[in-house]
Amino acid sequence: QVQLVESGGGLVQTGGALRLSCVASGDTICMSAMAWYRQVPGKEREVGAHITQSGATHYEDSVKGRFTISRDNANNLMNLQMNSLKPGDTAVYYCAADSTGWGTCPESLGSDYWGQGTQVTVSS
């Protein structure tokens, strides 16, 4: 089992920056690709940025050029540097990870592991 814990959320003004962190524990060898999702109450959870096990990154258009996703596999960390924040970025941000499906790791059905989320609020 993999446990993910997010931190770094808070209140920031438009144009400001925040850095979110996700710490993984447990069966971290089972972790493959990871992603940062965000969710507004009443809306579906949407992916903001994605990073493969090897470090290849992908961004949703609305955050491209402003957010940077990174990971440090040796330390079981994933970060999201958020710059030039806008009110539309206000959401609960979640880190997630896919299972490798290797050995005793479960087959991946999508994002298999989730954190509890951290609130990001951007004031206008």
mmCIF file of N, CA and C in Angstrom:
data_model
loop_
_atom_site.group_PDB
_atom_site.id
_atom_site.type_symbol
_atom_site.label_atom_id
_atom_site.label_comp_id
_atom_site.label_asym_id
_atom_site.label_seq_id
_atom_site.Cartn_x
_atom_site.Cartn_y
_atom_site.Cartn_z
ATOM 1 N N GLN A 1 0.839 -1.189 0.000
ATOM 2 C CA GLN A 1 0.000 0.000 0.000
ATOM 3 C C GLN A 1 0.876 1.243 0.000
ATOM 4 N N VAL A 2 0.444 2.259 -0.742
ATOM 5 C CA VAL A 2 1.141 3.530 -0.833
ATOM 6 C C VAL A 2 0.297 4.600 -0.163
ATOM 7 N N GLN A 3 0.949 5.425 0.640
ATOM 8 C CA GLN A 3 0.293 6.569 1.248
ATOM 9 C C GLN A 3 0.913 7.846 0.699
ATOM 10 N N LEU A 4 0.073 8.814 0.367
ATOM 11 C CA LEU A 4 0.518 10.095 -0.166
ATOM 12 C C LEU A 4 -0.019 11.211 0.718
ATOM 13 N N VAL A 5 0.836 12.161 1.049
ATOM 14 C CA VAL A 5 0.452 13.284 1.883
ATOM 15 C C VAL A 5 0.902 14.569 1.225
ATOM 16 N N GLU A 6 -0.055 15.467 0.955
ATOM 17 C CA GLU A 6 0.238 16.755 0.341
ATOM 18 C C GLU A 6 0.435 17.826 1.403
ATOM 19 N N SER A 7 1.185 18.854 1.032
ATOM 20 C CA SER A 7 1.355 20.009 1.883
ATOM 21 C C SER A 7 1.719 21.207 1.016
ATOM 22 N N GLY A 8 1.657 22.389 1.591
ATOM 23 C CA GLY A 8 2.093 23.585 0.901
ATOM 24 C C GLY A 8 0.992 24.498 0.423
ATOM 25 N N GLY A 9 -0.250 24.089 0.567
ATOM 26 C CA GLY A 9 -1.352 24.936 0.156
ATOM 27 C C GLY A 9 -1.496 26.138 1.064
ATOM 28 N N GLY A 10 -2.290 27.099 0.613
ATOM 29 C CA GLY A 10 -2.508 28.294 1.397
ATOM 30 C C GLY A 10 -3.226 29.352 0.608
ATOM 31 N N LEU A 11 -3.209 30.557 1.146
ATOM 32 C CA LEU A 11 -3.849 31.714 0.530
ATOM 33 C C LEU A 11 -2.783 32.606 -0.079
ATOM 34 N N VAL A 12 -2.985 32.981 -1.333
ATOM 35 C CA VAL A 12 -2.025 33.820 -2.030
ATOM 36 C C VAL A 12 -2.777 34.778 -2.947
ATOM 37 N N GLN A 13 -2.194 35.930 -3.201
ATOM 38 C CA GLN A 13 -2.799 36.893 -4.105
ATOM 39 C C GLN A 13 -2.552 36.515 -5.556
ATOM 40 N N THR A 14 -3.396 37.033 -6.421
ATOM 41 C CA THR A 14 -3.194 36.854 -7.847
ATOM 42 C C THR A 14 -1.777 37.274 -8.236
ATOM 43 N N GLY A 15 -1.123 36.418 -9.010
ATOM 44 C CA GLY A 15 0.240 36.679 -9.425
ATOM 45 C C GLY A 15 1.282 36.097 -8.509
ATOM 46 N N GLY A 16 0.857 35.588 -7.371
ATOM 47 C CA GLY A 16 1.776 35.007 -6.418
ATOM 48 C C GLY A 16 2.164 33.592 -6.779
ATOM 49 N N ALA A 17 2.881 32.960 -5.867
ATOM 50 C CA ALA A 17 3.390 31.614 -6.102
ATOM 51 C C ALA A 17 3.248 30.746 -4.864
ATOM 52 N N LEU A 18 3.083 29.472 -5.089
ATOM 53 C CA LEU A 18 3.071 28.471 -4.037
ATOM 54 C C LEU A 18 3.800 27.240 -4.534
ATOM 55 N N ARG A 19 4.341 26.488 -3.601
ATOM 56 C CA ARG A 19 4.994 25.235 -3.938
ATOM 57 C C ARG A 19 4.340 24.124 -3.135
ATOM 58 N N LEU A 20 3.710 23.191 -3.828
ATOM 59 C CA LEU A 20 3.083 22.051 -3.191
ATOM 60 C C LEU A 20 4.039 20.878 -3.171
ATOM 61 N N SER A 21 3.963 20.096 -2.108
ATOM 62 C CA SER A 21 4.797 18.919 -1.987
ATOM 63 C C SER A 21 3.934 17.708 -1.683
ATOM 64 N N CYS A 22 4.369 16.567 -2.152
ATOM 65 C CA CYS A 22 3.700 15.303 -1.897
ATOM 66 C C CYS A 22 4.749 14.307 -1.455
ATOM 67 N N VAL A 23 4.562 13.746 -0.272
ATOM 68 C CA VAL A 23 5.483 12.764 0.278
ATOM 69 C C VAL A 23 4.820 11.400 0.232
ATOM 70 N N ALA A 24 5.515 10.433 -0.327
ATOM 71 C CA ALA A 24 5.002 9.078 -0.438
ATOM 72 C C ALA A 24 5.671 8.170 0.581
ATOM 73 N N SER A 25 4.907 7.225 1.082
ATOM 74 C CA SER A 25 5.436 6.237 2.005
ATOM 75 C C SER A 25 4.743 4.904 1.747
ATOM 76 N N GLY A 26 5.229 3.863 2.396
ATOM 77 C CA GLY A 26 4.677 2.544 2.187
ATOM 78 C C GLY A 26 5.407 1.827 1.063
ATOM 79 N N ASP A 27 4.649 1.167 0.207
ATOM 80 C CA ASP A 27 5.225 0.402 -0.894
ATOM 81 C C ASP A 27 5.539 1.317 -2.069
ATOM 82 N N THR A 28 6.502 2.202 -1.867
ATOM 83 C CA THR A 28 6.806 3.205 -2.881
ATOM 84 C C THR A 28 7.394 2.610 -4.157
ATOM 85 N N ILE A 29 7.903 1.383 -4.088
ATOM 86 C CA ILE A 29 8.398 0.736 -5.300
ATOM 87 C C ILE A 29 7.263 0.462 -6.268
ATOM 88 N N CYS A 30 6.040 0.511 -5.787
ATOM 89 C CA CYS A 30 4.885 0.278 -6.634
ATOM 90 C C CYS A 30 4.455 1.515 -7.406
ATOM 91 N N MET A 31 5.071 2.656 -7.148
ATOM 92 C CA MET A 31 4.657 3.899 -7.784
ATOM 93 C C MET A 31 5.237 4.042 -9.177
ATOM 94 N N SER A 32 4.390 4.385 -10.102
ATOM 95 C CA SER A 32 4.793 4.647 -11.479
ATOM 96 C C SER A 32 4.592 6.133 -11.761
ATOM 97 N N ALA A 33 3.803 6.468 -12.771
ATOM 98 C CA ALA A 33 3.525 7.862 -13.063
ATOM 99 C C ALA A 33 2.802 8.531 -11.901
ATOM 100 N N MET A 34 2.999 9.826 -11.762
ATOM 101 C CA MET A 34 2.329 10.595 -10.729
ATOM 102 C C MET A 34 1.707 11.831 -11.356
ATOM 103 N N ALA A 35 0.790 12.429 -10.629
ATOM 104 C CA ALA A 35 0.098 13.587 -11.163
ATOM 105 C C ALA A 35 -0.422 14.462 -10.039
ATOM 106 N N TRP A 36 -0.627 15.716 -10.364
ATOM 107 C CA TRP A 36 -1.339 16.649 -9.505
ATOM 108 C C TRP A 36 -2.706 16.906 -10.124
ATOM 109 N N TYR A 37 -3.730 16.668 -9.336
ATOM 110 C CA TYR A 37 -5.100 16.959 -9.726
ATOM 111 C C TYR A 37 -5.608 18.122 -8.895
ATOM 112 N N ARG A 38 -6.668 18.740 -9.384
ATOM 113 C CA ARG A 38 -7.322 19.773 -8.586
ATOM 114 C C ARG A 38 -8.829 19.645 -8.748
ATOM 115 N N GLN A 39 -9.536 20.045 -7.707
ATOM 116 C CA GLN A 39 -10.975 19.892 -7.702
ATOM 117 C C GLN A 39 -11.637 21.075 -7.009
ATOM 118 N N VAL A 40 -12.626 21.624 -7.679
ATOM 119 C CA VAL A 40 -13.480 22.667 -7.124
ATOM 120 C C VAL A 40 -14.761 21.992 -6.644
ATOM 121 N N PRO A 41 -15.302 22.386 -5.494
ATOM 122 C CA PRO A 41 -16.545 21.771 -5.028
ATOM 123 C C PRO A 41 -17.633 21.780 -6.089
ATOM 124 N N GLY A 42 -18.259 20.627 -6.286
ATOM 125 C CA GLY A 42 -19.296 20.490 -7.285
ATOM 126 C C GLY A 42 -18.793 20.182 -8.675
ATOM 127 N N LYS A 43 -17.488 20.160 -8.849
ATOM 128 C CA LYS A 43 -16.895 19.874 -10.144
ATOM 129 C C LYS A 43 -16.108 18.566 -10.084
ATOM 130 N N GLU A 44 -15.874 18.000 -11.253
ATOM 131 C CA GLU A 44 -15.064 16.797 -11.333
ATOM 132 C C GLU A 44 -13.602 17.123 -11.059
ATOM 133 N N ARG A 45 -12.917 16.165 -10.494
ATOM 134 C CA ARG A 45 -11.493 16.302 -10.285
ATOM 135 C C ARG A 45 -10.787 16.244 -11.634
ATOM 136 N N GLU A 46 -9.892 17.202 -11.881
ATOM 137 C CA GLU A 46 -9.218 17.297 -13.164
ATOM 138 C C GLU A 46 -7.710 17.282 -12.975
ATOM 139 N N VAL A 47 -7.029 16.682 -13.921
ATOM 140 C CA VAL A 47 -5.580 16.641 -13.861
ATOM 141 C C VAL A 47 -5.014 17.994 -14.258
ATOM 142 N N GLY A 48 -3.975 18.416 -13.550
ATOM 143 C CA GLY A 48 -3.290 19.647 -13.893
ATOM 144 C C GLY A 48 -1.927 19.396 -14.503
ATOM 145 N N ALA A 49 -1.222 18.425 -13.960
ATOM 146 C CA ALA A 49 0.114 18.088 -14.442
ATOM 147 C C ALA A 49 0.393 16.627 -14.157
ATOM 148 N N HIS A 50 1.188 16.037 -14.998
ATOM 149 C CA HIS A 50 1.475 14.615 -14.933
ATOM 150 C C HIS A 50 2.963 14.408 -15.173
ATOM 151 N N ILE A 51 3.535 13.436 -14.484
ATOM 152 C CA ILE A 51 4.949 13.143 -14.662
ATOM 153 C C ILE A 51 5.159 11.637 -14.630
ATOM 154 N N THR A 52 5.916 11.132 -15.587
ATOM 155 C CA THR A 52 6.185 9.705 -15.652
ATOM 156 C C THR A 52 7.252 9.324 -14.642
ATOM 157 N N GLN A 53 7.459 8.039 -14.497
ATOM 158 C CA GLN A 53 8.471 7.550 -13.569
ATOM 159 C C GLN A 53 9.856 8.041 -13.962
ATOM 160 N N SER A 54 10.082 8.210 -15.261
ATOM 161 C CA SER A 54 11.375 8.647 -15.745
ATOM 162 C C SER A 54 11.520 10.163 -15.794
ATOM 163 N N GLY A 55 10.429 10.897 -15.538
ATOM 164 C CA GLY A 55 10.521 12.335 -15.461
ATOM 165 C C GLY A 55 9.915 13.126 -16.599
ATOM 166 N N ALA A 56 9.329 12.470 -17.586
ATOM 167 C CA ALA A 56 8.663 13.186 -18.663
ATOM 168 C C ALA A 56 7.413 13.858 -18.122
ATOM 169 N N THR A 57 7.186 15.106 -18.510
ATOM 170 C CA THR A 57 6.094 15.882 -17.944
ATOM 171 C C THR A 57 5.052 16.247 -18.985
ATOM 172 N N HIS A 58 3.826 16.444 -18.518
ATOM 173 C CA HIS A 58 2.706 16.853 -19.346
ATOM 174 C C HIS A 58 1.854 17.803 -18.526
ATOM 175 N N TYR A 59 1.349 18.850 -19.182
ATOM 176 C CA TYR A 59 0.581 19.870 -18.491
ATOM 177 C C TYR A 59 -0.736 20.141 -19.182
ATOM 178 N N GLU A 60 -1.746 20.400 -18.385
ATOM 179 C CA GLU A 60 -3.003 20.876 -18.907
ATOM 180 C C GLU A 60 -2.785 22.295 -19.424
ATOM 181 N N ASP A 61 -3.481 22.659 -20.487
ATOM 182 C CA ASP A 61 -3.216 23.918 -21.160
ATOM 183 C C ASP A 61 -3.334 25.128 -20.235
ATOM 184 N N SER A 62 -4.269 25.088 -19.309
ATOM 185 C CA SER A 62 -4.507 26.250 -18.475
ATOM 186 C C SER A 62 -3.367 26.545 -17.502
ATOM 187 N N VAL A 63 -2.512 25.561 -17.240
ATOM 188 C CA VAL A 63 -1.411 25.754 -16.305
ATOM 189 C C VAL A 63 -0.056 25.735 -16.992
ATOM 190 N N LYS A 64 -0.028 25.382 -18.252
ATOM 191 C CA LYS A 64 1.225 25.294 -18.986
ATOM 192 C C LYS A 64 1.935 26.640 -18.980
ATOM 193 N N GLY A 65 3.212 26.609 -18.670
ATOM 194 C CA GLY A 65 3.995 27.826 -18.601
ATOM 195 C C GLY A 65 3.978 28.493 -17.249
ATOM 196 N N ARG A 66 3.069 28.081 -16.377
ATOM 197 C CA ARG A 66 2.975 28.657 -15.035
ATOM 198 C C ARG A 66 3.321 27.649 -13.943
ATOM 199 N N PHE A 67 2.954 26.386 -14.156
ATOM 200 C CA PHE A 67 3.197 25.339 -13.172
ATOM 201 C C PHE A 67 4.325 24.437 -13.646
ATOM 202 N N THR A 68 5.090 23.914 -12.706
ATOM 203 C CA THR A 68 6.156 22.974 -13.003
ATOM 204 C C THR A 68 6.050 21.787 -12.057
ATOM 205 N N ILE A 69 5.912 20.603 -12.616
ATOM 206 C CA ILE A 69 5.852 19.387 -11.825
ATOM 207 C C ILE A 69 7.226 18.734 -11.824
ATOM 208 N N SER A 70 7.602 18.167 -10.707
ATOM 209 C CA SER A 70 8.882 17.484 -10.595
ATOM 210 C C SER A 70 8.762 16.350 -9.591
ATOM 211 N N ARG A 71 9.707 15.439 -9.632
ATOM 212 C CA ARG A 71 9.718 14.347 -8.666
ATOM 213 C C ARG A 71 11.142 13.967 -8.322
ATOM 214 N N ASP A 72 11.298 13.468 -7.131
ATOM 215 C CA ASP A 72 12.576 12.983 -6.637
ATOM 216 C C ASP A 72 12.309 11.570 -6.142
ATOM 217 N N ASN A 73 12.547 10.602 -6.998
ATOM 218 C CA ASN A 73 12.207 9.225 -6.673
ATOM 219 C C ASN A 73 12.993 8.695 -5.479
ATOM 220 N N ALA A 74 14.246 9.113 -5.361
ATOM 221 C CA ALA A 74 15.079 8.629 -4.267
ATOM 222 C C ALA A 74 14.513 9.033 -2.911
ATOM 223 N N ASN A 75 13.851 10.176 -2.868
ATOM 224 C CA ASN A 75 13.297 10.680 -1.617
ATOM 225 C C ASN A 75 11.777 10.586 -1.568
ATOM 226 N N ASN A 76 11.188 9.913 -2.540
ATOM 227 C CA ASN A 76 9.740 9.697 -2.584
ATOM 228 C C ASN A 76 8.969 11.006 -2.492
ATOM 229 N N LEU A 77 9.395 11.970 -3.293
ATOM 230 C CA LEU A 77 8.794 13.295 -3.283
ATOM 231 C C LEU A 77 8.286 13.682 -4.662
ATOM 232 N N MET A 78 7.228 14.446 -4.682
ATOM 233 C CA MET A 78 6.756 15.096 -5.888
ATOM 234 C C MET A 78 6.369 16.518 -5.524
ATOM 235 N N ASN A 79 6.694 17.453 -6.399
ATOM 236 C CA ASN A 79 6.416 18.853 -6.135
ATOM 237 C C ASN A 79 5.650 19.478 -7.290
ATOM 238 N N LEU A 80 4.952 20.537 -6.976
ATOM 239 C CA LEU A 80 4.298 21.349 -7.987
ATOM 240 C C LEU A 80 4.590 22.803 -7.659
ATOM 241 N N GLN A 81 5.445 23.415 -8.461
ATOM 242 C CA GLN A 81 5.726 24.832 -8.326
ATOM 243 C C GLN A 81 4.690 25.593 -9.131
ATOM 244 N N MET A 82 3.928 26.440 -8.464
ATOM 245 C CA MET A 82 2.846 27.181 -9.093
ATOM 246 C C MET A 82 3.189 28.664 -9.069
ATOM 247 N N ASN A 83 3.390 29.220 -10.245
ATOM 248 C CA ASN A 83 3.708 30.632 -10.388
ATOM 249 C C ASN A 83 2.575 31.350 -11.109
ATOM 250 N N SER A 84 2.579 32.666 -11.008
ATOM 251 C CA SER A 84 1.576 33.493 -11.681
ATOM 252 C C SER A 84 0.166 32.987 -11.430
ATOM 253 N N LEU A 85 -0.137 32.749 -10.178
ATOM 254 C CA LEU A 85 -1.416 32.155 -9.817
ATOM 255 C C LEU A 85 -2.582 33.088 -10.124
ATOM 256 N N LYS A 86 -3.681 32.479 -10.509
ATOM 257 C CA LYS A 86 -4.905 33.178 -10.861
ATOM 258 C C LYS A 86 -6.039 32.695 -9.969
ATOM 259 N N PRO A 87 -7.097 33.499 -9.816
ATOM 260 C CA PRO A 87 -8.238 33.029 -9.029
ATOM 261 C C PRO A 87 -8.798 31.704 -9.517
ATOM 262 N N GLY A 88 -8.721 31.449 -10.817
ATOM 263 C CA GLY A 88 -9.199 30.194 -11.368
ATOM 264 C C GLY A 88 -8.409 28.979 -10.924
ATOM 265 N N ASP A 89 -7.252 29.204 -10.317
ATOM 266 C CA ASP A 89 -6.460 28.099 -9.795
ATOM 267 C C ASP A 89 -6.940 27.651 -8.420
ATOM 268 N N THR A 90 -7.856 28.384 -7.819
ATOM 269 C CA THR A 90 -8.375 28.031 -6.505
ATOM 270 C C THR A 90 -9.039 26.657 -6.561
ATOM 271 N N ALA A 91 -8.586 25.758 -5.715
ATOM 272 C CA ALA A 91 -9.089 24.390 -5.701
ATOM 273 C C ALA A 91 -8.395 23.624 -4.594
ATOM 274 N N VAL A 92 -8.881 22.418 -4.339
ATOM 275 C CA VAL A 92 -8.144 21.472 -3.527
ATOM 276 C C VAL A 92 -7.241 20.692 -4.465
ATOM 277 N N TYR A 93 -5.976 20.654 -4.154
ATOM 278 C CA TYR A 93 -5.001 19.977 -4.993
ATOM 279 C C TYR A 93 -4.631 18.636 -4.382
ATOM 280 N N TYR A 94 -4.653 17.598 -5.210
ATOM 281 C CA TYR A 94 -4.369 16.244 -4.789
ATOM 282 C C TYR A 94 -3.192 15.680 -5.572
ATOM 283 N N CYS A 95 -2.329 14.952 -4.897
ATOM 284 C CA CYS A 95 -1.342 14.180 -5.624
ATOM 285 C C CYS A 95 -1.857 12.762 -5.781
ATOM 286 N N ALA A 96 -1.466 12.136 -6.870
ATOM 287 C CA ALA A 96 -1.909 10.792 -7.178
ATOM 288 C C ALA A 96 -0.784 10.039 -7.858
ATOM 289 N N ALA A 97 -0.851 8.726 -7.788
ATOM 290 C CA ALA A 97 0.162 7.887 -8.402
ATOM 291 C C ALA A 97 -0.465 6.634 -8.976
ATOM 292 N N ASP A 98 0.102 6.183 -10.078
ATOM 293 C CA ASP A 98 -0.287 4.911 -10.665
ATOM 294 C C ASP A 98 0.592 3.810 -10.109
ATOM 295 N N SER A 99 0.057 2.608 -10.063
ATOM 296 C CA SER A 99 0.841 1.443 -9.700
ATOM 297 C C SER A 99 1.627 0.937 -10.899
ATOM 298 N N THR A 100 2.813 0.414 -10.638
ATOM 299 C CA THR A 100 3.616 -0.165 -11.708
ATOM 300 C C THR A 100 2.992 -1.440 -12.264
ATOM 301 N N GLY A 101 2.272 -2.169 -11.439
ATOM 302 C CA GLY A 101 1.713 -3.439 -11.831
ATOM 303 C C GLY A 101 2.720 -4.569 -11.845
ATOM 304 N N TRP A 102 3.918 -4.295 -11.362
ATOM 305 C CA TRP A 102 4.974 -5.306 -11.360
ATOM 306 C C TRP A 102 5.028 -6.044 -10.031
ATOM 307 N N GLY A 103 5.450 -7.310 -10.093
ATOM 308 C CA GLY A 103 5.602 -8.108 -8.890
ATOM 309 C C GLY A 103 4.323 -8.159 -8.084
ATOM 310 N N THR A 104 4.424 -7.782 -6.822
ATOM 311 C CA THR A 104 3.265 -7.783 -5.941
ATOM 312 C C THR A 104 2.448 -6.502 -6.046
ATOM 313 N N CYS A 105 2.891 -5.551 -6.868
ATOM 314 C CA CYS A 105 2.152 -4.312 -7.019
ATOM 315 C C CYS A 105 0.878 -4.550 -7.805
ATOM 316 N N PRO A 106 -0.209 -3.905 -7.421
ATOM 317 C CA PRO A 106 -1.463 -4.127 -8.130
ATOM 318 C C PRO A 106 -1.425 -3.563 -9.541
ATOM 319 N N GLU A 107 -2.214 -4.165 -10.423
ATOM 320 C CA GLU A 107 -2.349 -3.652 -11.774
ATOM 321 C C GLU A 107 -2.973 -2.265 -11.717
ATOM 322 N N SER A 108 -2.445 -1.353 -12.519
ATOM 323 C CA SER A 108 -2.956 0.006 -12.514
ATOM 324 C C SER A 108 -4.273 0.092 -13.269
ATOM 325 N N LEU A 109 -5.254 0.710 -12.632
ATOM 326 C CA LEU A 109 -6.547 0.970 -13.250
ATOM 327 C C LEU A 109 -6.744 2.458 -13.499
ATOM 328 N N GLY A 110 -5.711 3.219 -13.366
ATOM 329 C CA GLY A 110 -5.740 4.667 -13.457
ATOM 330 C C GLY A 110 -4.870 5.219 -12.354
ATOM 331 N N SER A 111 -5.352 6.253 -11.701
ATOM 332 C CA SER A 111 -4.656 6.756 -10.524
ATOM 333 C C SER A 111 -5.057 5.894 -9.339
ATOM 334 N N ASP A 112 -4.136 5.095 -8.841
ATOM 335 C CA ASP A 112 -4.441 4.084 -7.843
ATOM 336 C C ASP A 112 -4.262 4.566 -6.408
ATOM 337 N N TYR A 113 -3.419 5.575 -6.221
ATOM 338 C CA TYR A 113 -3.133 6.084 -4.886
ATOM 339 C C TYR A 113 -3.398 7.578 -4.852
ATOM 340 N N TRP A 114 -4.010 8.030 -3.756
ATOM 341 C CA TRP A 114 -4.394 9.432 -3.622
ATOM 342 C C TRP A 114 -4.046 9.974 -2.251
ATOM 343 N N GLY A 115 -3.673 11.241 -2.227
ATOM 344 C CA GLY A 115 -3.514 11.936 -0.973
ATOM 345 C C GLY A 115 -4.829 12.537 -0.527
ATOM 346 N N GLN A 116 -4.798 13.227 0.610
ATOM 347 C CA GLN A 116 -6.000 13.822 1.174
ATOM 348 C C GLN A 116 -6.300 15.209 0.625
ATOM 349 N N GLY A 117 -5.335 15.821 -0.037
ATOM 350 C CA GLY A 117 -5.542 17.114 -0.648
ATOM 351 C C GLY A 117 -5.052 18.268 0.202
ATOM 352 N N THR A 118 -4.732 19.365 -0.457
ATOM 353 C CA THR A 118 -4.344 20.596 0.214
ATOM 354 C C THR A 118 -5.014 21.766 -0.496
ATOM 355 N N GLN A 119 -5.561 22.681 0.273
ATOM 356 C CA GLN A 119 -6.340 23.786 -0.282
ATOM 357 C C GLN A 119 -5.433 24.890 -0.785
ATOM 358 N N VAL A 120 -5.707 25.342 -2.000
ATOM 359 C CA VAL A 120 -5.055 26.509 -2.578
ATOM 360 C C VAL A 120 -6.127 27.536 -2.880
ATOM 361 N N THR A 121 -5.967 28.733 -2.346
ATOM 362 C CA THR A 121 -6.911 29.809 -2.580
ATOM 363 C C THR A 121 -6.163 31.019 -3.113
ATOM 364 N N VAL A 122 -6.605 31.518 -4.256
ATOM 365 C CA VAL A 122 -5.979 32.672 -4.890
ATOM 366 C C VAL A 122 -6.975 33.818 -4.877
ATOM 367 N N SER A 123 -6.639 34.885 -4.205
ATOM 368 C CA SER A 123 -7.518 36.035 -4.102
ATOM 369 C C SER A 123 -7.264 37.000 -5.247
ATOM 370 N N SER A 124 -8.313 37.678 -5.674
ATOM 371 C CA SER A 124 -8.202 38.627 -6.769
ATOM 372 C C SER A 124 -7.758 39.991 -6.277
#
